[in-house]
CSV table of C-alpha atoms in Angstrom, one decimal:
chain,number,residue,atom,x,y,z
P,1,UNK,CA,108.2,131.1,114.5
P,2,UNK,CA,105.0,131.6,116.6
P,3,UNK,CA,102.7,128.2,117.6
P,4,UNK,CA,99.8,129.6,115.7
P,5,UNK,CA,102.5,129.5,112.2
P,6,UNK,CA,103.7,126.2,113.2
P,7,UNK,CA,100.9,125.1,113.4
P,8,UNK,CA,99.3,126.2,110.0
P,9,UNK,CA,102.2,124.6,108.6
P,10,UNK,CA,102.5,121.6,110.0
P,11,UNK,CA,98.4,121.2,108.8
P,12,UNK,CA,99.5,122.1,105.6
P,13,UNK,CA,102.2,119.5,105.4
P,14,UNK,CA,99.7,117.2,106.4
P,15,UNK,CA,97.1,118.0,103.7
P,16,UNK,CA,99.9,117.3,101.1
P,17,UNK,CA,100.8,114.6,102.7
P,18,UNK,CA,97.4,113.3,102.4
P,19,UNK,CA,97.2,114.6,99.3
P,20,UNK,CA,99.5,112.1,97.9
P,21,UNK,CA,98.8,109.6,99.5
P,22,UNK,CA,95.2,109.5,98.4
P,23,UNK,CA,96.6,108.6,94.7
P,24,UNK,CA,100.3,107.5,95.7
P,25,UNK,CA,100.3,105.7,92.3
P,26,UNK,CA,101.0,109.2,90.9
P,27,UNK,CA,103.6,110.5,93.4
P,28,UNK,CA,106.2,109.8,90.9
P,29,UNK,CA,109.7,111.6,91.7
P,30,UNK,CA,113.2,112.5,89.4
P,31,UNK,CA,116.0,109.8,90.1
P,32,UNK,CA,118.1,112.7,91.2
P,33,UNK,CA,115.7,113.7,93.6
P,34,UNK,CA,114.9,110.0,95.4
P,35,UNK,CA,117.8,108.1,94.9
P,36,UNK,CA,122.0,108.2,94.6
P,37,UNK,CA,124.4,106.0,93.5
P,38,UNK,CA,124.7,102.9,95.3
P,39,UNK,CA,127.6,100.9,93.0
P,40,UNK,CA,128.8,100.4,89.0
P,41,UNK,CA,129.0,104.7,88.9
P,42,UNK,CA,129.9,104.5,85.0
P,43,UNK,CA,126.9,102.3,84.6
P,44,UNK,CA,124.5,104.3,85.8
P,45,UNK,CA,123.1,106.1,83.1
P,46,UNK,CA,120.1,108.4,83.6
P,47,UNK,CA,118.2,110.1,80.7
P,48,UNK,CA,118.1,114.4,80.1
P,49,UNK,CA,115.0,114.5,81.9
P,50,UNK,CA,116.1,112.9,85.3
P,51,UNK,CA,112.9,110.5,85.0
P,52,UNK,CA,114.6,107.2,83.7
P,53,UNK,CA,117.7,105.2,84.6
P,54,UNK,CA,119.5,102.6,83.0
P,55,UNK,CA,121.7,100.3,85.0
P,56,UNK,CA,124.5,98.3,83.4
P,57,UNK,CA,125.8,94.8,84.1
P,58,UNK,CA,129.0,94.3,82.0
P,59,UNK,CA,132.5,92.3,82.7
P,60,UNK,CA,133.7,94.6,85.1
P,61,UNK,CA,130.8,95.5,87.2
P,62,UNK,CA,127.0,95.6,88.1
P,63,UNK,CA,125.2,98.6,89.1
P,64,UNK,CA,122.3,99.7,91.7
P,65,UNK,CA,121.1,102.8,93.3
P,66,UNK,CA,119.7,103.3,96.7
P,67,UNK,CA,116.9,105.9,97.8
P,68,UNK,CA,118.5,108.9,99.4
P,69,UNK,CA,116.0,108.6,102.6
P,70,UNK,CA,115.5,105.6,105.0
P,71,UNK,CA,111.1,105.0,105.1
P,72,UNK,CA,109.4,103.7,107.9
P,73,UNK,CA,106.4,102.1,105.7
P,74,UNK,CA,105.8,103.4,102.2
P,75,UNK,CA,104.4,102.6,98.9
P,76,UNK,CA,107.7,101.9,96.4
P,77,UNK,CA,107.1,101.7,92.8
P,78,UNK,CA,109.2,101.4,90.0
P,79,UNK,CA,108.4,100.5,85.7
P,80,UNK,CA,111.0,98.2,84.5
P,81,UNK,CA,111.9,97.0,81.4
P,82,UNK,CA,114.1,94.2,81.8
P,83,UNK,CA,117.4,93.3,79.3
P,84,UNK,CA,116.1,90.8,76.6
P,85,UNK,CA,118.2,87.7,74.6
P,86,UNK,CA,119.9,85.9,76.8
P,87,UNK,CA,119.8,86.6,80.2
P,88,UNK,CA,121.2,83.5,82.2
P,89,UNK,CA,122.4,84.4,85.5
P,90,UNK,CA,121.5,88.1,85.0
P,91,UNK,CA,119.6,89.7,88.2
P,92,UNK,CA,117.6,92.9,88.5
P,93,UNK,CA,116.3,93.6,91.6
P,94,UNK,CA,114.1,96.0,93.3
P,95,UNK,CA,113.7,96.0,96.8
P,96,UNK,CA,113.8,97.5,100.4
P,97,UNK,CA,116.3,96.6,102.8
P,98,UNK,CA,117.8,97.5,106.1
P,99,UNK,CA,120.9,95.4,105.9
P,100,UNK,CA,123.2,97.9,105.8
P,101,UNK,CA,122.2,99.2,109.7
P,102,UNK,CA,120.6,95.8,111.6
P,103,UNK,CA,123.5,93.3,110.1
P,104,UNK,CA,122.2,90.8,111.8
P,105,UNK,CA,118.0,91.6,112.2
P,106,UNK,CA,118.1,93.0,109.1
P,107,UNK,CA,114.0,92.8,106.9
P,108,UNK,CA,113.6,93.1,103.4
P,109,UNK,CA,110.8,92.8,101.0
P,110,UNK,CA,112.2,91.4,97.5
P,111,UNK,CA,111.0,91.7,93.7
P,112,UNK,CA,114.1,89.6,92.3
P,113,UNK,CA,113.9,89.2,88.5
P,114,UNK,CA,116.0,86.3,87.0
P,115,UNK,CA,117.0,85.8,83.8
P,116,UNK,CA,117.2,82.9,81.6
P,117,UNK,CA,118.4,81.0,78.6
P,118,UNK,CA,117.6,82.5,75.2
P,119,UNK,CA,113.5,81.1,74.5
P,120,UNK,CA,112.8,80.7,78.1
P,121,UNK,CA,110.7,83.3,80.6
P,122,UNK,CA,112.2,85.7,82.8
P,123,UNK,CA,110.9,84.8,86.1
P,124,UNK,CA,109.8,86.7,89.3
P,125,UNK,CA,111.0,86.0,92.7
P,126,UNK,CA,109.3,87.5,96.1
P,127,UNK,CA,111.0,87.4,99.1
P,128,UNK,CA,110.1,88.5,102.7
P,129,UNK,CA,112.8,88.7,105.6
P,130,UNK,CA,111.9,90.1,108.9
P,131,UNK,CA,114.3,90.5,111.9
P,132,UNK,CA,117.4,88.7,110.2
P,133,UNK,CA,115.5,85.2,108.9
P,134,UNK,CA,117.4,84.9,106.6
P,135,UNK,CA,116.4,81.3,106.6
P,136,UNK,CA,113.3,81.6,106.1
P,137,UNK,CA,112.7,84.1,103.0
P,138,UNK,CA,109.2,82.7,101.9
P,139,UNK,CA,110.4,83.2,98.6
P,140,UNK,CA,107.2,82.9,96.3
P,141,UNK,CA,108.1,82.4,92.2
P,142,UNK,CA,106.2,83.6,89.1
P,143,UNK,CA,106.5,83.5,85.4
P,144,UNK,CA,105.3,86.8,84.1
P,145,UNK,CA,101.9,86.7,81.8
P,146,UNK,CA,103.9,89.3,79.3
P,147,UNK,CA,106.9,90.0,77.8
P,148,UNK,CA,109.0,92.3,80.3
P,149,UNK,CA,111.5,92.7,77.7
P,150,UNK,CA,109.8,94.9,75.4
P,151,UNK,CA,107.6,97.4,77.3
P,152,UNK,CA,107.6,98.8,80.6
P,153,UNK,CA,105.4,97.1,83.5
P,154,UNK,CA,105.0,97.8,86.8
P,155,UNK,CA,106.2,96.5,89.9
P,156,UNK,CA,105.0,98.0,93.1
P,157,UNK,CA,105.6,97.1,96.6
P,158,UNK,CA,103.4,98.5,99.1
P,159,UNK,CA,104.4,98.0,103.7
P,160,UNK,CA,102.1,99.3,105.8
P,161,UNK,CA,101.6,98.9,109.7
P,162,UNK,CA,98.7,95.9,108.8
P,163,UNK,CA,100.2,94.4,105.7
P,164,UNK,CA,102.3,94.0,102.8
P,165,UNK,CA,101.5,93.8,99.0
P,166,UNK,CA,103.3,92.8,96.4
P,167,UNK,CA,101.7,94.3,92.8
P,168,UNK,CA,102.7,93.7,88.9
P,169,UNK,CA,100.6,96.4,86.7
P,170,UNK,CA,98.2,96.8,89.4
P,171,UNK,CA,97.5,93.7,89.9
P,172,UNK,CA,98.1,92.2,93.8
P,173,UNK,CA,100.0,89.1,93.0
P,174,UNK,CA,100.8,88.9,96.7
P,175,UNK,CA,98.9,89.7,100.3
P,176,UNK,CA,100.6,89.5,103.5
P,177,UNK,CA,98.5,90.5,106.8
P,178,UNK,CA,100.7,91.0,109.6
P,179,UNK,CA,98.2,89.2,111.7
P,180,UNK,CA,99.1,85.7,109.9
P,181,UNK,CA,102.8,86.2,110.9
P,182,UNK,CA,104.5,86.0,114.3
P,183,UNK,CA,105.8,88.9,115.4
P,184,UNK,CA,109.8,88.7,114.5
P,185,UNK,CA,109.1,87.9,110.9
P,186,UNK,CA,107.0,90.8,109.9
P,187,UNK,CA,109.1,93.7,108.9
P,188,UNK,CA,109.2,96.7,111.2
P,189,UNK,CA,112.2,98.7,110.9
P,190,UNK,CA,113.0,101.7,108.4
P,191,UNK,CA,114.3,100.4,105.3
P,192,UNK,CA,115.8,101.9,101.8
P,193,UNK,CA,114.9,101.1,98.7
P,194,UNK,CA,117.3,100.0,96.3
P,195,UNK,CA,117.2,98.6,92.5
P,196,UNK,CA,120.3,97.0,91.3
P,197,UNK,CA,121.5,94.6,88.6
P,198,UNK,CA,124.2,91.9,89.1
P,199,UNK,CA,125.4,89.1,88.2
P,200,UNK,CA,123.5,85.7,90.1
P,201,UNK,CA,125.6,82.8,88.2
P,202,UNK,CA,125.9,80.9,91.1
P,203,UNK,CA,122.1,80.2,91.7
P,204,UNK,CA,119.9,82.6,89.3
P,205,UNK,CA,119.4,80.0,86.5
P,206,UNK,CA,118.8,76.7,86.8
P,207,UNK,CA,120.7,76.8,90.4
P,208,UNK,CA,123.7,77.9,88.9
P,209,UNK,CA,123.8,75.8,85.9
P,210,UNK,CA,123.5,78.8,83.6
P,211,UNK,CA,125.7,81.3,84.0
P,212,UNK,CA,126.2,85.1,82.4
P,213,UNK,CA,127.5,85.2,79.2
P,214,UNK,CA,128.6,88.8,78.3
P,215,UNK,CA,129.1,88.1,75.1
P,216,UNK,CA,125.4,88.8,75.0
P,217,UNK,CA,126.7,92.2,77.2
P,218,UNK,CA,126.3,95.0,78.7
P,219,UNK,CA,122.8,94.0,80.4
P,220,UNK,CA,120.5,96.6,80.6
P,221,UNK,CA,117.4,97.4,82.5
P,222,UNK,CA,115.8,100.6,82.6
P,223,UNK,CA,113.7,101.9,85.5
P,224,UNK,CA,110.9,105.0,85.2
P,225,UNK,CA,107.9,106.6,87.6
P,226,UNK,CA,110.0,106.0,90.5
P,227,UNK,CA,107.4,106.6,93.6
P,228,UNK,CA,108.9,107.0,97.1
P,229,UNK,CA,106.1,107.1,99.2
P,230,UNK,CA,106.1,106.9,103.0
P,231,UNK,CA,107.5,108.3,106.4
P,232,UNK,CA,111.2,109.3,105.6
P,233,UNK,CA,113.4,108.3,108.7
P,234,UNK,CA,116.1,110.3,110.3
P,235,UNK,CA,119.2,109.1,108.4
P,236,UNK,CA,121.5,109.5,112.1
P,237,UNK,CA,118.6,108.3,114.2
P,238,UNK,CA,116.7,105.5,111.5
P,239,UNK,CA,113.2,106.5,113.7
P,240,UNK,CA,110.3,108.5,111.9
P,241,UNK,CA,111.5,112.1,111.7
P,242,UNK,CA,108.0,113.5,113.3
P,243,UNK,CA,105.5,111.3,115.2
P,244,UNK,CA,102.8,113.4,114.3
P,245,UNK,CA,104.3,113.7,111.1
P,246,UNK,CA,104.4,109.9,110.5
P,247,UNK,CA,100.9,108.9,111.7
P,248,UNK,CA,98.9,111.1,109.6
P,249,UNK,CA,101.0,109.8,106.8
P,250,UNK,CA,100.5,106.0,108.1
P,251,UNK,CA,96.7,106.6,108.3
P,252,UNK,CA,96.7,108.3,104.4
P,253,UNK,CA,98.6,105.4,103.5
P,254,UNK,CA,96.4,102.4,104.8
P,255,UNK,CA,93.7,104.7,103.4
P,256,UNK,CA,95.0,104.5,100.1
P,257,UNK,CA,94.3,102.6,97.0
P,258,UNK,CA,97.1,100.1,96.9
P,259,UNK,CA,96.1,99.4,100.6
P,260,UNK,CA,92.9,98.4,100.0
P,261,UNK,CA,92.1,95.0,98.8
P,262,UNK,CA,89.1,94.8,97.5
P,263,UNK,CA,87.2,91.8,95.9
P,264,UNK,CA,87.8,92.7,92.4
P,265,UNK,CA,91.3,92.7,93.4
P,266,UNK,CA,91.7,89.8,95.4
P,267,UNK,CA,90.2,87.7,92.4
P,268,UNK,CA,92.3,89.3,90.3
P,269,UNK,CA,95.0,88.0,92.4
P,270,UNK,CA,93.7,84.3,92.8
P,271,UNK,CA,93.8,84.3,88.8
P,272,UNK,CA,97.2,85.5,88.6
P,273,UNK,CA,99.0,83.0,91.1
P,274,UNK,CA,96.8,79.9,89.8
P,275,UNK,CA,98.4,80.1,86.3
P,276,UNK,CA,101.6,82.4,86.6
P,277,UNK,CA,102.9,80.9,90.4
P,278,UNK,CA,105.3,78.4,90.1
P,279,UNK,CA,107.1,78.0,93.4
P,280,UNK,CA,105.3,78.7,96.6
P,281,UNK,CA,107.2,78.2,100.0
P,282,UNK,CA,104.4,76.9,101.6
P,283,UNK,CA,104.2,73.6,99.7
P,284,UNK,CA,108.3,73.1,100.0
P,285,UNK,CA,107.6,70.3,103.0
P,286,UNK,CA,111.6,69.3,102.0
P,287,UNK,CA,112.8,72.9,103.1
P,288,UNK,CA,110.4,73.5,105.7
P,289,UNK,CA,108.5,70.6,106.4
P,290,UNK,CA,106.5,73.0,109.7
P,291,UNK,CA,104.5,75.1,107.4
P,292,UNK,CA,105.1,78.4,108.1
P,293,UNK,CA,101.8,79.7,110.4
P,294,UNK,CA,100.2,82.4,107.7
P,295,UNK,CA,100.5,79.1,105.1
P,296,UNK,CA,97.2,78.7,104.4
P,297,UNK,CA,97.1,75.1,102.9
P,298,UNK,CA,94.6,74.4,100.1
P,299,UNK,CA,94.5,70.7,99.2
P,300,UNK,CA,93.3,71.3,95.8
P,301,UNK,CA,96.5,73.7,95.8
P,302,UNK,CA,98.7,71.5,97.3
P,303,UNK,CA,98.1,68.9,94.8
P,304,UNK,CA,99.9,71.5,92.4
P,305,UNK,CA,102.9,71.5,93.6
P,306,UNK,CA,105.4,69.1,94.3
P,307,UNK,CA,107.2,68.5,97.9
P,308,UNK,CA,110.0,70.7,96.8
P,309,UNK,CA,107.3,73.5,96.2
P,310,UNK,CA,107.6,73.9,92.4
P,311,UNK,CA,105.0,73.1,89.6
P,312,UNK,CA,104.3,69.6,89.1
P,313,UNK,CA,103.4,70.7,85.4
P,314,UNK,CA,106.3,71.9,83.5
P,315,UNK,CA,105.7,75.8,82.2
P,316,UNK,CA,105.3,74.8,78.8
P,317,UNK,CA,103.3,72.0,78.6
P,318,UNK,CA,100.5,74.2,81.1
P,319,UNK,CA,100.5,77.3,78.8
P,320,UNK,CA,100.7,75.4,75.2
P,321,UNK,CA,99.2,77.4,72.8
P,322,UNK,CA,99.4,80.9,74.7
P,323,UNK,CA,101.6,83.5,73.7
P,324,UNK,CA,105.1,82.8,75.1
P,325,UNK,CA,106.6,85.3,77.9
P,326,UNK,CA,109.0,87.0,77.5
P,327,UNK,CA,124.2,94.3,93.9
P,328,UNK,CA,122.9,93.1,96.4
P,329,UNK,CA,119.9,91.8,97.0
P,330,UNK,CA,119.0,88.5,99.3
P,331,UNK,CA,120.8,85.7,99.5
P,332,UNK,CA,118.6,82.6,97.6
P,333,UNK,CA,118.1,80.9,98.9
P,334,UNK,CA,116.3,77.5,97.3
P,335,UNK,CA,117.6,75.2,94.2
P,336,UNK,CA,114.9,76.7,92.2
């Protein structure tokens, strides 16, 4: 192939990569096509159109997939529906995660959904692990303002070279600048995405006091508009396959909508974690009584939240009268 046709093509690769990246909320790709099998094979069940999965937790096993490419930053989406009745000790996760090639400086960026008794709220859990802290997750925890049960929503992660977002339907629930962290704890290697479901007894629920029951079994949640967006790594050499490759698509991807935080978005976030956040790391002075340096400290906050970091206001009692909501992911991590 002569320069001048490499050349032309590797422009052309670019615009498409730009392309998508200008509306990555679109770039929505067949399971077949982004992910394979990860564990649980016979619960794995995809639908005729290759578009939506269902993964299975019964007696005998769990189940999770895990995206065919390693990404060195991306934008990772997923629309869940999560199972509904009772759900104690049930976890669905969807998250990335390098742990299978740095064992030990491994980083991961959670959305851990846990289930509860019949009548309560599935919960939220995010969790951020850079470089192997595994002792330090700063696990944030959120009740959801819908039922999850019923519909699809939206759960999108979004890691960039700057920052990391956390989004439910669009909405930022979460903002992490790289500049607030020090440097080991902001993630920074390639990472896959996975989305599993599995059985959390020993902590999900009330720290373990709740644990599956499959005679509400099998568990299942169902993901669609998969979007696996980013620089795809070498799967041999887990570095960005082309360096010019990988910062065009960088630059389209800190250009992009999820990326930018505008103030109609970071008020929409503000209202979503003052009345759906109900654990926040940064107020747990018993598990970490340094707070963490991006910890921006609000006194009004603060008085919120109890020294173990949870809600001094029970969930029910703070939204009477509103309508009520209803593998291997990271180790928890708190008694939550």
């Amino acid at each position: 192939m002569s320069p001048l046709i490499a050349s032309a093509a590797l422009l052309l690769l670019l615009m498409l990569v730009a392309a998508a990246m200008a509306d990555v909320t679109a770039a929505t790709v067949a399971v077949s096509e982004g992910y394979t099998a990860l564990f649980g094979f016979d619960n794995i069940l995809r639908s005729a159109d290759d578009r939506t999965v269902s993964l299975l937790l019964d007696r005998t096993t769990g189940s999770g997939l895990v995206s065919s490419s390693m990404y060195h930053h991306g934008f990772f989406s997923a629309s869940i529906k999560l199972p509904s009745d009772y759900t104690a000790g049930v976890i669905v996760a969807f998250y990335t995660s390098n742990g299978e090639v740095y064992e030990k400086t491994h980083d991961e960026l959670d959305f851990e959904f846990l289930g509860n008794i019949r009548g309560k709220p599935w919960r939220v859990q995010t969790n951020v692990y850079g470089n192997g802290s595994v002792s330090r997750g700063r696990e944030e925890r959120y009740v959801l303002p819908f039922d999850p049960t019923t519909e699809f929503h939206r759960y999108s992660i979004l890691w960039t070279r700057d920052a990391i977002i956390f989004y439910v339907d669009d909405v930022p629930i979460r903002y992490i600048p790289r500049s607030s962290y020090t440097v080991d704890d902001f993630p920074s290697k390639p990472m896959s995405l996975y989305a599993t479901i599995w059985d959390g007894s020993n902590w999900a629920t009330s720290g373990g006091r709740y644990r599956v029951d499959y005679i509400h079994g099998p568990f299942v949640a169902s993901f669609t508009d998969l979007a696996l967006v980013g620089c795809r790594a070498s799967p041999a050499a887990r570095t960005p396959t082309d360096d010019g490759y990988c910062t065009e698509a960088e630059a389209a991807l800190a250009a992009s909508d999820p990326a930018v935080m505008t103030l109609a978005k970071q008020q929409a976030m503000r209202r979503f974690r003052e009345q759906n956040m109900v654990y926040s790391y940064c107020y747990d002075t018993r598990r970490y009584p340094v707070p963490f340096p991006e910890c921006d400290l609000v006194e009004s906050e603060r008085r919120r939240f109890k020294q173990s970091g949870h809600l001094r206001l029970a969930f029910r009692r703070r939204r009477r009268g509103r309508r009520p909501v209803r593998g291997v992911a990271g180790t928890a991590k708190a008694d939550m």
